[in-house]
Coordinates of C-alpha atoms in Angstrom, one line a residue:
X1 CA 41.4 7.6 160.5
X2 CA 39.2 9.1 157.8
X3 CA 37.4 6.7 155.6
X4 CA 39.0 7.0 152.1
X5 CA 35.6 6.8 150.4
X6 CA 34.9 10.3 151.8
X7 CA 37.8 11.9 150.0
X8 CA 36.4 13.9 147.0
X9 CA 37.9 14.1 143.5
X10 CA 40.2 16.9 142.6
X11 CA 38.5 20.2 141.7
X12 CA 38.5 21.1 138.0
X13 CA 41.2 23.6 136.9
X14 CA 42.9 23.2 140.3
X15 CA 46.6 23.8 139.9
X16 CA 47.7 22.3 143.2
X17 CA 49.6 24.0 146.0
X18 CA 51.5 27.1 145.0
X19 CA 55.3 27.3 145.4
X20 CA 56.3 29.0 148.6
X21 CA 59.5 31.0 148.5
X22 CA 62.3 29.8 150.8
X23 CA 64.7 32.1 152.7
X24 CA 67.4 31.5 155.2
X25 CA 66.1 32.5 158.7
X26 CA 68.0 35.2 160.5
X27 CA 67.8 36.3 164.1
X28 CA 65.9 39.6 164.0
X29 CA 68.0 42.6 164.8
X30 CA 67.5 45.0 167.6
X31 CA 66.2 47.6 165.1
X32 CA 62.7 46.1 165.4
X33 CA 61.5 49.1 167.5
X34 CA 62.7 51.5 164.9
X35 CA 61.0 49.5 162.1
X36 CA 57.7 49.5 164.1
X37 CA 58.0 53.2 164.8
X38 CA 58.7 54.0 161.1
X39 CA 55.7 52.0 159.8
X40 CA 53.2 53.4 162.3
X41 CA 54.5 56.9 161.8
X42 CA 54.1 56.5 158.0
X43 CA 50.6 55.1 158.6
X44 CA 49.6 58.1 160.7
X45 CA 51.1 60.5 158.1
X46 CA 49.1 58.9 155.4
X47 CA 45.9 59.0 157.4
X48 CA 46.4 62.7 158.3
X49 CA 47.1 63.6 154.6
X50 CA 43.9 61.7 153.5
X51 CA 41.9 63.5 156.2
X52 CA 43.2 66.9 155.0
X53 CA 42.2 66.1 151.5
X54 CA 38.8 64.8 152.6
X55 CA 39.4 61.3 151.2
X56 CA 39.7 59.4 154.4
X57 CA 37.3 56.5 154.7
X58 CA 37.1 53.5 157.1
X59 CA 38.0 51.1 154.3
X60 CA 41.0 53.2 153.2
X61 CA 42.4 53.6 156.7
X62 CA 41.8 49.9 157.4
X63 CA 43.6 48.9 154.2
X64 CA 46.7 51.0 155.0
X65 CA 46.8 49.7 158.6
X66 CA 46.4 46.1 157.3
X67 CA 49.3 46.6 154.9
X68 CA 51.5 48.0 157.7
X69 CA 50.7 45.1 160.0
X70 CA 51.3 42.5 157.2
X71 CA 54.8 44.0 156.7
X72 CA 55.5 43.5 160.4
X73 CA 53.9 40.0 160.5
X74 CA 54.1 37.7 163.5
X75 CA 52.2 38.9 166.5
X76 CA 51.1 42.1 164.8
X77 CA 48.8 40.0 162.6
X78 CA 47.1 38.7 165.8
X79 CA 47.0 42.3 167.1
X80 CA 45.2 43.5 164.0
X81 CA 42.8 40.5 164.1
X82 CA 41.8 41.5 167.7
X83 CA 41.3 45.1 166.6
X84 CA 39.0 43.8 163.8
X85 CA 36.6 42.4 166.4
X86 CA 35.8 45.9 167.8
X87 CA 33.0 46.7 165.4
X88 CA 31.5 48.7 168.2
X89 CA 34.5 51.2 168.3
X90 CA 35.5 51.2 164.6
X91 CA 33.5 51.3 161.4
X92 CA 32.4 48.1 159.7
X93 CA 34.6 48.9 156.6
X94 CA 37.7 49.4 158.8
X95 CA 37.1 46.1 160.7
X96 CA 36.4 44.2 157.5
X97 CA 39.8 45.3 156.0
X98 CA 41.6 44.2 159.2
X99 CA 39.7 40.9 159.0
X100 CA 41.5 40.2 155.7
X101 CA 44.9 40.2 157.4
X102 CA 47.1 37.4 155.9
X103 CA 50.4 36.1 157.1
X104 CA 52.6 36.6 154.1
X105 CA 55.6 34.8 155.5
X106 CA 58.2 32.9 153.5
X107 CA 59.4 29.3 154.3
X108 CA 62.7 28.4 155.8
X109 CA 65.0 25.8 154.3
X110 CA 64.1 22.1 154.7
X111 CA 67.4 21.2 156.3
X112 CA 66.5 23.5 159.3
X113 CA 63.1 21.9 159.5
X114 CA 64.7 18.5 159.6
X115 CA 67.1 19.6 162.3
X116 CA 64.3 21.0 164.5
X117 CA 62.3 17.7 164.0
X118 CA 65.2 15.5 164.9
X119 CA 66.1 17.7 167.9
X120 CA 62.5 17.6 169.2
X121 CA 61.9 13.9 168.6
X122 CA 65.3 12.8 169.7
X123 CA 66.4 10.8 166.7
X124 CA 67.1 10.8 162.9
X125 CA 64.3 11.7 160.6
X126 CA 64.3 8.2 158.9
X127 CA 63.4 6.7 162.3
X128 CA 60.0 8.4 162.3
X129 CA 59.1 8.9 158.6
X130 CA 59.9 6.7 155.6
X131 CA 59.1 9.6 153.3
X132 CA 59.4 13.4 153.9
X133 CA 58.5 16.0 151.3
X134 CA 61.1 18.8 151.6
X135 CA 58.9 21.4 149.8
X136 CA 56.5 22.9 152.4
X137 CA 52.8 23.0 151.5
X138 CA 52.0 26.0 153.8
X139 CA 54.0 28.6 155.7
X140 CA 53.3 31.3 158.2
X141 CA 55.3 33.6 160.5
X142 CA 55.1 30.9 163.3
X143 CA 55.8 27.7 161.3
X144 CA 55.4 25.7 158.2
X145 CA 53.9 22.4 157.2
X146 CA 55.5 19.4 155.4
X147 CA 53.9 16.2 154.2
X148 CA 55.4 13.0 155.5
X149 CA 54.5 9.3 155.7
X150 CA 54.7 7.1 158.8
X151 CA 56.8 4.0 158.4
X152 CA 55.0 0.7 158.1
X153 CA 51.5 2.3 158.1
X154 CA 51.3 4.1 154.8
X155 CA 49.6 7.0 156.6
X156 CA 50.3 10.5 155.3
X157 CA 50.6 13.1 157.9
X158 CA 51.0 16.9 158.1
X159 CA 54.1 17.9 160.1
X160 CA 54.0 21.4 161.4
X161 CA 57.4 22.8 162.4
X162 CA 57.9 25.9 164.4
X163 CA 60.1 28.7 162.9
X164 CA 63.5 29.3 164.5
X165 CA 63.7 32.2 167.0
X166 CA 59.9 32.2 167.4
X167 CA 60.0 32.5 171.2
X168 CA 62.5 35.4 171.0
X169 CA 60.5 37.3 168.3
X170 CA 57.2 36.9 170.0
X171 CA 58.6 38.1 173.4
X172 CA 60.1 41.2 171.7
X173 CA 56.9 41.9 169.7
X174 CA 54.7 41.5 172.7
X175 CA 56.9 44.0 174.6
X176 CA 56.4 46.5 171.7
X177 CA 52.7 45.9 171.6
X178 CA 52.6 46.7 175.3
X179 CA 54.5 49.9 174.6
X180 CA 52.0 50.8 171.9
X181 CA 49.0 50.0 174.1
X182 CA 50.5 52.0 177.1
X183 CA 51.0 55.0 174.8
X184 CA 47.4 54.7 173.6
X185 CA 46.2 54.6 177.1
X186 CA 48.2 57.6 178.2
X187 CA 46.9 59.6 175.2
X188 CA 43.4 58.5 176.2
X189 CA 43.0 57.0 172.7
X190 CA 39.7 55.0 172.5
X191 CA 39.5 54.3 176.2
X192 CA 36.4 52.2 175.7
X193 CA 38.5 49.6 173.8
X194 CA 39.6 48.0 177.1
X195 CA 43.3 47.8 176.3
X196 CA 44.1 45.8 179.4
X197 CA 41.7 43.0 178.5
X198 CA 43.0 43.1 174.9
X199 CA 46.6 42.6 176.2
X200 CA 45.4 39.6 178.3
X201 CA 43.8 38.1 175.1
X202 CA 47.1 38.6 173.3
X203 CA 49.0 36.9 176.1
X204 CA 46.8 33.9 175.8
X205 CA 47.3 33.8 172.0
X206 CA 51.0 34.0 172.4
X207 CA 51.1 31.2 175.0
X208 CA 49.1 28.9 172.7
X209 CA 50.7 29.8 169.4
X210 CA 54.4 29.2 170.5
X211 CA 53.6 25.8 172.1
X212 CA 52.1 23.2 169.7
X213 CA 51.1 21.0 172.7
X214 CA 48.1 23.3 173.3
X215 CA 46.9 22.8 169.7
X216 CA 47.3 19.1 170.0
X217 CA 45.2 19.1 173.2
X218 CA 42.6 21.3 171.5
X219 CA 42.4 18.8 168.5
X220 CA 42.0 15.8 170.8
X221 CA 39.2 17.5 172.8
X222 CA 37.3 18.7 169.7
X223 CA 37.8 15.4 167.9
X224 CA 35.8 13.9 170.6
X225 CA 33.1 16.6 170.9
X226 CA 32.6 17.0 167.1
X227 CA 32.3 13.3 166.4
X228 CA 28.5 13.4 167.1
X229 CA 28.2 16.4 164.8
X230 CA 29.6 14.2 161.9
X231 CA 32.3 16.8 161.5
X232 CA 35.7 15.2 161.1
X233 CA 38.8 16.4 163.0
X234 CA 42.3 15.0 162.0
X235 CA 43.9 12.5 164.3
X236 CA 46.8 13.7 166.4
X237 CA 49.8 11.4 166.8
X238 CA 50.7 12.3 170.4
X239 CA 54.0 10.4 170.4
X240 CA 55.3 12.7 167.7
X241 CA 54.0 16.0 169.2
X242 CA 56.3 18.4 171.1
X243 CA 56.5 22.1 171.8
X244 CA 57.9 22.8 168.3
X245 CA 56.5 19.9 166.3
X246 CA 52.9 18.9 165.6
X247 CA 52.1 15.8 163.6
X248 CA 48.5 15.2 162.5
X249 CA 46.6 13.2 160.0
X250 CA 46.7 14.7 156.5
X251 CA 43.3 15.1 154.9
X252 CA 43.5 15.2 151.1
X253 CA 40.2 17.0 150.7
X254 CA 39.1 20.2 149.0
X255 CA 39.6 23.5 151.0
X256 CA 36.5 25.6 151.1
X257 CA 38.5 28.5 149.7
X258 CA 39.2 26.6 146.5
X259 CA 35.6 25.5 146.3
X260 CA 34.3 29.1 146.7
X261 CA 36.8 30.3 144.1
X262 CA 35.5 27.7 141.5
X263 CA 31.9 28.5 142.4
X264 CA 32.4 32.2 141.6
X265 CA 34.6 31.6 138.5
X266 CA 32.8 28.7 136.9
X267 CA 29.4 27.8 138.5
X268 CA 28.6 25.1 135.9
X269 CA 31.8 23.1 136.5
X270 CA 31.3 23.5 140.2
X271 CA 27.8 22.1 140.0
X272 CA 29.0 19.1 138.0
X273 CA 31.8 18.5 140.5
X274 CA 29.2 18.7 143.4
X275 CA 26.9 16.2 141.6
X276 CA 29.9 13.8 141.1
X277 CA 30.8 13.9 144.8
X278 CA 27.2 14.0 146.1
X279 CA 27.7 17.4 147.6
X280 CA 24.8 19.8 148.2
X281 CA 26.0 23.3 149.1
X282 CA 22.8 24.1 151.1
X283 CA 23.1 20.9 153.1
X284 CA 26.8 21.7 153.8
X285 CA 25.7 25.2 155.0
X286 CA 23.1 23.8 157.4
X287 CA 25.4 21.3 158.8
X288 CA 28.1 23.9 159.3
X289 CA 25.7 26.3 160.9
X290 CA 24.2 23.6 163.2
X291 CA 27.7 22.5 164.2
X292 CA 28.8 26.0 165.2
X293 CA 25.6 26.5 167.3
X294 CA 26.1 23.1 168.9
X295 CA 29.7 23.9 169.7
X296 CA 28.6 27.2 171.3
X297 CA 25.4 26.1 173.1
X298 CA 25.9 22.4 173.9
X299 CA 29.6 21.6 174.0
X300 CA 30.8 25.0 175.2
X301 CA 33.9 24.3 173.2
X302 CA 34.1 26.0 169.8
X303 CA 36.5 26.5 166.9
X304 CA 37.5 30.2 167.2
X305 CA 38.5 30.7 163.6
X306 CA 36.3 28.6 161.2
X307 CA 37.1 30.6 158.0
X308 CA 37.1 28.9 154.6
X309 CA 40.8 28.1 154.8
X310 CA 40.2 25.9 157.9
X311 CA 37.3 24.0 156.4
X312 CA 37.8 20.9 154.2
X313 CA 35.0 19.7 152.0
X314 CA 34.4 15.9 151.8
X315 CA 32.0 13.6 149.9
X316 CA 28.4 13.3 150.8
X317 CA 28.2 16.9 152.0
X318 CA 30.5 16.1 154.9
X319 CA 33.1 18.6 156.3
X320 CA 36.3 18.5 158.3
X321 CA 37.9 21.2 160.4
X322 CA 41.6 21.9 160.6
X323 CA 44.0 24.3 162.4
X324 CA 42.9 24.4 166.0
X325 CA 45.2 27.1 167.3
X326 CA 42.3 29.1 168.4
X327 CA 39.6 27.3 170.5
X328 CA 37.3 29.1 172.8
X329 CA 34.9 28.4 175.7
X330 CA 32.8 30.3 178.1
X331 CA 32.3 30.4 181.8
X332 CA 29.3 28.5 183.0
X333 CA 27.1 31.5 184.0
X334 CA 28.0 33.4 180.8
X335 CA 27.3 30.3 178.7
X336 CA 23.8 29.9 180.2
X337 CA 23.0 33.5 179.5
X338 CA 24.2 33.2 175.9
X339 CA 22.1 30.1 175.3
X340 CA 19.0 32.0 176.6
X341 CA 19.9 34.9 174.3
X342 CA 20.0 32.7 171.2
X343 CA 16.7 31.0 172.2
X344 CA 15.0 34.3 172.8
X345 CA 16.1 35.7 169.4
X346 CA 14.9 32.5 167.7
X347 CA 11.6 32.9 169.5
X348 CA 11.4 36.6 168.5
X349 CA 11.2 37.6 172.1
X350 CA 13.2 40.7 171.6
X351 CA 12.6 42.4 175.0
X352 CA 14.0 39.4 176.7
X353 CA 16.9 39.2 174.2
X354 CA 17.9 42.8 175.0
X355 CA 17.9 42.2 178.7
X356 CA 20.1 39.2 178.2
X357 CA 22.4 41.1 175.9
X358 CA 22.9 43.8 178.5
X359 CA 23.7 41.1 181.1
X360 CA 26.4 39.8 178.7
X361 CA 27.9 43.3 178.4
X362 CA 31.2 43.9 180.0
X363 CA 30.1 47.0 181.9
X364 CA 26.9 49.1 182.1
X365 CA 26.9 52.8 182.6
X366 CA 25.3 54.3 185.8
X367 CA 22.3 55.8 184.0
X368 CA 18.9 54.9 182.7
X369 CA 19.1 52.5 179.7
X370 CA 15.4 52.7 178.6
X371 CA 16.3 54.5 175.4
X372 CA 19.1 52.0 174.7
X373 CA 16.7 49.0 175.2
X374 CA 14.2 50.5 172.9
X375 CA 16.8 51.1 170.2
X376 CA 18.1 47.6 170.5
X377 CA 14.6 46.2 170.2
X378 CA 14.0 48.3 167.1
X379 CA 17.3 47.0 165.6
X380 CA 16.2 43.4 166.2
X381 CA 12.8 43.9 164.6
X382 CA 14.4 45.6 161.6
X383 CA 16.8 42.6 161.3
X384 CA 13.8 40.2 161.4
X385 CA 12.1 42.0 158.5
X386 CA 15.3 41.7 156.5
X387 CA 15.6 38.0 157.3
X388 CA 12.1 37.2 156.0
X389 CA 12.5 39.4 152.9
X390 CA 13.6 37.8 149.6
X391 CA 16.3 39.5 147.6
X392 CA 18.0 41.2 150.5
X393 CA 21.8 41.1 150.4
X394 CA 23.3 38.3 152.6
X395 CA 25.4 40.7 154.7
X396 CA 22.4 42.6 155.8
X397 CA 20.6 39.6 157.3
X398 CA 23.4 37.5 158.6
X399 CA 24.0 36.7 162.2
X400 CA 27.2 38.6 162.2
X401 CA 25.5 41.7 160.8
X402 CA 22.9 41.9 163.6
X403 CA 25.6 41.2 166.2
X404 CA 27.7 44.1 164.9
X405 CA 24.7 46.4 164.8
X406 CA 23.7 45.5 168.4
X407 CA 27.3 46.1 169.6
X408 CA 27.4 49.5 168.0
X409 CA 24.1 50.5 169.5
X410 CA 25.3 49.4 173.0
X411 CA 28.5 51.3 172.5
X412 CA 26.6 54.6 171.7
X413 CA 24.9 54.2 175.0
X414 CA 28.0 53.5 177.0
X415 CA 27.7 49.7 177.1
X416 CA 31.0 48.2 176.1
X417 CA 31.0 44.6 174.6
X418 CA 32.8 41.9 176.5
X419 CA 35.7 40.2 174.8
X420 CA 34.0 36.8 175.3
X421 CA 31.1 38.0 173.3
X422 CA 33.5 39.4 170.6
X423 CA 35.2 36.0 170.3
X424 CA 31.8 34.4 169.6
X425 CA 30.9 37.0 167.0
X426 CA 34.2 36.4 165.4
X427 CA 33.4 32.7 165.0
X428 CA 30.0 33.6 163.6
X429 CA 31.5 36.2 161.2
X430 CA 34.1 33.7 159.8
X431 CA 31.4 31.1 159.2
X432 CA 29.5 33.7 157.3
X433 CA 32.3 33.7 154.8
X434 CA 31.3 30.2 153.8
X435 CA 27.5 30.5 154.2
X436 CA 27.2 33.6 152.0
X437 CA 28.3 31.4 149.1
X438 CA 26.8 28.1 150.1
X439 CA 23.3 29.3 151.1
X440 CA 22.9 33.1 150.3
X441 CA 19.2 33.0 150.9
X442 CA 19.4 31.5 154.4
X443 CA 16.8 32.4 157.0
X444 CA 18.7 32.4 160.2
X445 CA 15.7 32.6 162.5
X446 CA 14.3 29.4 160.9
X447 CA 17.7 27.7 160.9
X448 CA 18.1 28.5 164.6
X449 CA 14.6 27.2 165.4
X450 CA 15.4 23.9 163.6
X451 CA 18.6 23.6 165.6
X452 CA 16.8 24.2 168.9
X453 CA 14.2 21.5 168.1
X454 CA 17.0 19.0 167.4
X455 CA 18.9 20.1 170.5
X456 CA 15.8 19.5 172.6
X457 CA 15.3 16.1 171.2
X458 CA 19.0 15.2 171.9
X459 CA 18.5 16.4 175.5
X460 CA 15.4 14.2 175.9
X461 CA 17.2 11.2 174.5
X462 CA 20.1 11.7 176.8
X463 CA 17.8 12.1 179.8
X464 CA 16.1 8.8 179.1
X465 CA 19.2 6.7 178.9
X466 CA 19.7 4.0 181.6
X467 CA 23.1 5.3 182.6
X468 CA 21.4 8.6 183.6
X469 CA 19.7 6.9 186.5
X470 CA 22.9 7.0 188.6
X471 CA 23.2 10.7 187.7
X472 CA 19.6 11.4 188.9
X473 CA 20.3 9.4 192.2
X474 CA 23.4 11.4 192.8
X475 CA 21.4 14.6 192.3
X476 CA 18.7 13.4 194.8
X477 CA 21.3 12.6 197.4
X478 CA 22.9 16.0 196.8
X479 CA 19.5 17.7 197.3
X480 CA 19.0 15.9 200.6
X481 CA 22.5 16.9 201.7
X482 CA 21.7 20.5 200.9
X483 CA 18.7 20.3 203.3
X484 CA 20.9 19.1 206.1
X485 CA 23.3 22.0 205.5
X486 CA 20.7 24.7 205.7
X487 CA 21.0 25.4 209.5
X488 CA 24.8 25.4 209.1
X489 CA 24.7 27.8 206.2
X490 CA 22.2 30.0 208.1
X491 CA 24.6 30.2 211.1
X492 CA 27.5 31.1 208.8
X493 CA 25.4 33.6 206.9
X494 CA 24.3 35.2 210.3
X495 CA 28.0 35.6 211.3
X496 CA 28.8 37.1 207.9
X497 CA 25.9 39.5 208.1
X498 CA 26.9 40.6 211.7
X499 CA 30.4 41.1 210.5
X500 CA 29.2 43.2 207.5
X501 CA 27.0 45.2 209.9
X502 CA 30.0 45.9 212.1
X503 CA 32.0 47.1 209.1
X504 CA 29.1 49.2 208.0
X505 CA 28.7 50.7 211.4
X506 CA 32.4 51.5 211.5
X507 CA 32.3 53.2 208.2
X508 CA 29.2 55.2 209.1
X509 CA 30.9 56.2 212.4
X510 CA 33.9 57.5 210.4
X511 CA 31.5 59.3 208.0
X512 CA 29.5 60.8 210.9
X513 CA 32.7 62.0 212.6
X514 CA 33.9 63.6 209.4
X515 CA 30.6 65.3 208.9
X516 CA 30.6 66.5 212.5
X517 CA 34.1 68.0 212.0
X518 CA 32.9 69.7 208.9
X519 CA 29.8 71.1 210.6
X520 CA 31.9 72.4 213.5
X521 CA 34.3 74.2 211.2
X522 CA 31.3 75.4 209.2
X523 CA 29.8 77.0 212.3
X524 CA 33.0 78.8 213.0
X525 CA 33.2 80.0 209.4
X526 CA 29.6 81.2 209.4
X527 CA 30.3 83.1 212.6
X528 CA 33.3 84.9 211.0
X529 CA 31.3 85.6 207.9
X530 CA 28.5 87.1 210.0
X531 CA 30.9 89.4 211.8
X532 CA 32.4 90.6 208.5
X533 CA 28.9 91.2 207.1
X534 CA 27.9 93.2 210.2
X535 CA 31.1 95.3 210.0
X536 CA 30.5 95.9 206.3
X537 CA 26.8 97.0 206.9
X538 CA 27.9 99.5 209.6
X539 CA 30.7 100.8 207.5
X540 CA 28.3 101.5 204.6
X541 CA 25.5 103.0 206.6
X542 CA 26.9 104.0 210.0
X543 CA 30.6 104.5 209.5
X544 CA 30.9 106.5 212.7
X545 CA 30.0 103.4 214.7
X546 CA 33.0 101.4 213.4
X547 CA 36.1 101.9 215.5
X548 CA 39.1 103.6 213.8
X549 CA 41.6 100.7 214.0
X550 CA 39.1 98.3 212.3
X551 CA 38.5 100.8 209.5
X552 CA 42.3 101.1 209.2
X553 CA 42.9 97.3 209.1
X554 CA 40.0 96.2 207.0
X555 CA 39.2 99.3 205.1
X556 CA 40.2 97.9 201.7
X557 CA 38.1 94.8 202.1
X558 CA 35.1 96.8 203.4
X559 CA 35.2 99.2 200.5
X560 CA 35.4 96.4 197.9
X561 CA 31.9 95.1 198.8
X562 CA 29.1 96.6 196.7
X563 CA 26.8 99.0 198.5
X564 CA 23.4 97.4 199.3
X565 CA 20.3 98.8 200.9
X566 CA 18.9 97.9 204.3
X567 CA 16.6 95.2 202.9
X568 CA 19.4 93.2 201.2
X569 CA 21.6 93.4 204.3
X570 CA 18.7 92.2 206.4
X571 CA 18.1 89.2 204.1
X572 CA 21.8 88.3 204.1
X573 CA 21.9 88.3 207.9
X574 CA 18.7 86.2 208.2
X575 CA 20.2 83.6 205.8
X576 CA 23.4 83.4 207.8
X577 CA 21.5 83.1 211.1
X578 CA 19.4 80.3 209.7
X579 CA 22.5 78.4 208.3
X580 CA 24.3 78.8 211.7
X581 CA 21.2 77.5 213.6
X582 CA 20.7 74.5 211.3
X583 CA 24.4 73.5 211.5
X584 CA 24.2 73.8 215.3
X585 CA 21.2 71.5 215.5
X586 CA 22.8 68.9 213.1
X587 CA 25.9 68.8 215.2
X588 CA 24.0 68.3 218.4
X589 CA 21.9 65.5 216.9
X590 CA 25.0 63.7 215.6
X591 CA 26.8 64.1 219.0
X592 CA 23.7 62.7 220.7
X593 CA 23.6 59.7 218.4
X594 CA 27.3 59.0 218.9
X595 CA 26.9 59.0 222.7
X596 CA 23.8 56.7 222.4
X597 CA 25.8 54.3 220.2
X598 CA 28.7 54.2 222.7

């Protein structure tokens, strides 16, 4: 449990949690498709009208789409958030507007929440909590949060309860999203968006969002991995957690959103509050940035949405993370490449950085990428100049800005960003929402170098621990085992190579047979064309030599050919003769090789 001495005092002028309107839940009607069609049609009409009037901008179109998606709520919010990641396809202003999507859901009555909790836990509410606040402290389209106290322990917990009909609503909305995506694909709308991969991402989000056991597992894993970072994660009470109920420790800290609001409205009071609670904003920024890099590069388990609303500020410049509905990781090979990329960028080795960036790309076009590499290198060098220049706006020198710029350059050259890379840039972009207020003059190259030095020291300390000797002995035994398997692997590889050669020979035999057939038909066609050319020549210059029946049958065709002189007809006949002779030789050579192979 969190040490109570780390809980800060209340922010000045903080009015407490706002009142959330409560409405009786109703099972959505079957008119959902009609509502979606009306909202999207109205959005397209607005965009078309703005384009006609010449007032269409990325920010305006993004705002209108955001408002339409917020009216739909639920899964459409996640759909818009995924679209906001595609800064390579859409403009920065458009993606920034979609990144502001908020779930404006109302709460459902406390009696329904109690019924769901009792049904999931299998007993009356008083058996599990000696106090339960009926007024929810937060609400979304998926669920709402109540405060409660565990009996006999005096521990306040946050009880997240899933909204009724969530499974049914998400299944219907996912089917509608698939319909929209299928329509976009058939209309060939932004084909480089990789709609199929986007649908897979959405499927994973749905699977995790409607089952709180995934979030409980994520919290337990990250509570263990973030403990060395000195970043606190609330405790999960596993015996109270089910598919529709999640019970975690309640942290009565200060949300970063409230702190940022006070910092902008009243900097003097904010500074006094920080001094009272021993909080240094720049130190908080460095710890947050180092933790995100450590999650990405060392743990390979990172909070996918660390925006200010999911960060709690504690005393002594400590922080806590909440809401682990989105947790990401990378495949091992991809993770190694990404780590090399960050190290190369910190070391200002931009040629190597570009090569690694292209390796991380989802797909590369079948053409020379020299111009793309040069443009990417120039973009990195321009970003470096901005980072080391005082007075430059934060957005122009942040990590998310250079990520978005590189993604756009790659997209212009046909290199589409991978969704794994986009998830990482999303985590970096949401962290920037805090860092731009906590440390607006941050130098990210220096911060990354400092992190790398600390990471190398941690690696050396782990390598020198006594318990690593067993690991090294295991590695040595494994290396010796590999030597004994070399002959066996060589034998297996030899069989595989022979099999591949047989397949290749079979395919080449098919190709050669096809070419031989084409050449044989080509010789016959050349022979027919040669006869027609000869008849046309004699018809134009020696018509008396051409028999009457031939003139009667092919007269129209012979008269349709333009009249040429002797030299032109001689050249045409020579070309036909050489083509016929070449095709004959090729056919004979291929026939000879087929007989030799047999």
